[in-house]
C-alpha positions as a LaTeX table, in Angstrom:
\begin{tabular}{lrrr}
\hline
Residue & $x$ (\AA) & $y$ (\AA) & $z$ (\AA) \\
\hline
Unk1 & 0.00 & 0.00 & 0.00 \\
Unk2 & 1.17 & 3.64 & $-0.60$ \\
Unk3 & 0.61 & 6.48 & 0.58 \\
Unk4 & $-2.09$ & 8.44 & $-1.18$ \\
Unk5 & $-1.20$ & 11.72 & 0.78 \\
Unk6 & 2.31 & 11.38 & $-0.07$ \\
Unk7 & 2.22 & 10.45 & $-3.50$ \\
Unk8 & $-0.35$ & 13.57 & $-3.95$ \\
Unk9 & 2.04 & 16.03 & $-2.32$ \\
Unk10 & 5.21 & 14.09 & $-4.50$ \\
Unk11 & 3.28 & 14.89 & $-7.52$ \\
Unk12 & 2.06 & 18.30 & $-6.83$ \\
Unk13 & 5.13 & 19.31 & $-5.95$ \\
Unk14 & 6.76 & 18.09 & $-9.08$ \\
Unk15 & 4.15 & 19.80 & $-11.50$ \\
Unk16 & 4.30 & 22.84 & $-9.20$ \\
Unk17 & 8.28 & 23.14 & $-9.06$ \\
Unk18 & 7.91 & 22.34 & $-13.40$ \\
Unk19 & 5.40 & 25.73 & $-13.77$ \\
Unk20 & 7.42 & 27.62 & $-11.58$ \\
Unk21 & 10.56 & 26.73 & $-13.98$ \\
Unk22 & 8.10 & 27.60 & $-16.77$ \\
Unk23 & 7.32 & 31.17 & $-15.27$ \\
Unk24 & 10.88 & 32.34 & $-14.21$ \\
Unk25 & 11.47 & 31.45 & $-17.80$ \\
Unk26 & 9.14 & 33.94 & $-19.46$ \\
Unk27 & 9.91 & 36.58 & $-17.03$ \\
Unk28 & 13.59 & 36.46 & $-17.15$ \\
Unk29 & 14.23 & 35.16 & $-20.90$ \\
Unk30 & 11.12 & 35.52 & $-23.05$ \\
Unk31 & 12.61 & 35.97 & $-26.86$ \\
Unk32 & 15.04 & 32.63 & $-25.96$ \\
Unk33 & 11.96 & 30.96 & $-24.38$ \\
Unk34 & 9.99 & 31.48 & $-27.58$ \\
Unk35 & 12.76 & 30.14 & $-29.45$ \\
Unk36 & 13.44 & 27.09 & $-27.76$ \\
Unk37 & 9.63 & 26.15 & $-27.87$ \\
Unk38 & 9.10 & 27.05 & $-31.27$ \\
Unk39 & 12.51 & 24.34 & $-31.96$ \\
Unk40 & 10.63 & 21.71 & $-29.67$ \\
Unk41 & 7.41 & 22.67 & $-32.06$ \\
Unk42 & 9.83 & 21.57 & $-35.15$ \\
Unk43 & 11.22 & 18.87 & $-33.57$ \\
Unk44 & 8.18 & 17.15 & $-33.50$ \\
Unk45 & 7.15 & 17.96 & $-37.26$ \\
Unk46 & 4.99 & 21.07 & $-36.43$ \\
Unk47 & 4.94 & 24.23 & $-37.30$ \\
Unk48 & 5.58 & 26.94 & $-34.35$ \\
Unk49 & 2.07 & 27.89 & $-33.46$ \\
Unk50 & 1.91 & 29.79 & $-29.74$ \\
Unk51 & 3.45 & 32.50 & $-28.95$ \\
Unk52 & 4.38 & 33.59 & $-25.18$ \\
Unk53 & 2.64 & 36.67 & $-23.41$ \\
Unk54 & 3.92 & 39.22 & $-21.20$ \\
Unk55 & 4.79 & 38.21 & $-18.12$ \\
Unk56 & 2.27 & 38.10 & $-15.20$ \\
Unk57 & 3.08 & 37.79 & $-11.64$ \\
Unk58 & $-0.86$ & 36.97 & $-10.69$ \\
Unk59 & $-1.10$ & 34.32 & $-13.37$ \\
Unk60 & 1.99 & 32.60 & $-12.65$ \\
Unk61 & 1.31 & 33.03 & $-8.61$ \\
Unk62 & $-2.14$ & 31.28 & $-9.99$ \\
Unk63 & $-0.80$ & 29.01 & $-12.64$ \\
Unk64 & 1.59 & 27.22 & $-9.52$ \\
Unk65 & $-1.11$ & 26.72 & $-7.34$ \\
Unk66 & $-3.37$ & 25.30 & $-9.37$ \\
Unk67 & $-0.88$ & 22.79 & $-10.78$ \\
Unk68 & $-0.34$ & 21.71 & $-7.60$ \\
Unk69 & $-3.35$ & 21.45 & $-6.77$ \\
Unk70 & $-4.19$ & 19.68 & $-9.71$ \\
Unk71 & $-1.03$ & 17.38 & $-9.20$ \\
Unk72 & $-2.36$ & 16.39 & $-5.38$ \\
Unk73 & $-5.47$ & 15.00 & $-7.05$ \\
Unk74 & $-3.74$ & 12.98 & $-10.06$ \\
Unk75 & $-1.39$ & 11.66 & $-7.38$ \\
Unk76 & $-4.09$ & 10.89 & $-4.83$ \\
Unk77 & $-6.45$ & 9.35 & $-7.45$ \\
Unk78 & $-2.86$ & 7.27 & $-8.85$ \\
Unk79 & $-2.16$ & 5.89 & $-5.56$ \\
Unk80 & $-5.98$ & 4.90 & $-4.55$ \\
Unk81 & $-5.98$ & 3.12 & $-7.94$ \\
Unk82 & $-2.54$ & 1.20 & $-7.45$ \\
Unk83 & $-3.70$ & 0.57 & $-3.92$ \\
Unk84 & $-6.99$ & $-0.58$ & $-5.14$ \\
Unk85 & $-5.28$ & $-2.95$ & $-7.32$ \\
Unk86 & $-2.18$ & $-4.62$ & $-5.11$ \\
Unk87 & $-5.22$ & $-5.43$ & $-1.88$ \\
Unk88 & $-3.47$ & $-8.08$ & 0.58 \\
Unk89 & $-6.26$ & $-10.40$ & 0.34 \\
\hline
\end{tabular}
């Protein structure tokens, strides 16, 4: 049995800690940001569609917590599932 707490918290704080990467990107290096996307857009055989807004404080502050939160919920859900699954009988 894991965990479901745990695993929610592991995996909310990985998707949080990822979008946090993702915001410090935009506000500190936008134009190579854009770039680097628009080479991961070509890498996979498309052709560079999004571009990158100004940077906003509020919707990065809001963009964090709700991948967490989001993350918590995926985890907890995961770990019920495996849980559900692997029952000592």
């Amino acid at each position: 049995m894991i965990n479901k707490n745990q695993v929610g918290l592991a995996v909310g704080l990985f998707l949080a800690i990822i979008h946090a990467v993702w915001s410090l990107l935009i506000a500190v290096i936008p134009t190579q940001f854009q770039s680097f996307l628009n080479w991961v857009f070509q890498l996979h055989s498309l052709v560079p569609y999004w571009n990158l807004t100004a940077f906003n404080l509020l919707n990065a502050i809001i963009l964090v917590i709700v991948t967490f939160i989001m993350g918590y919920i995926f985890g907890w859900v995961f770990a019920w599932c495996h849980n559900l699954m692997h029952k000592k009988k």
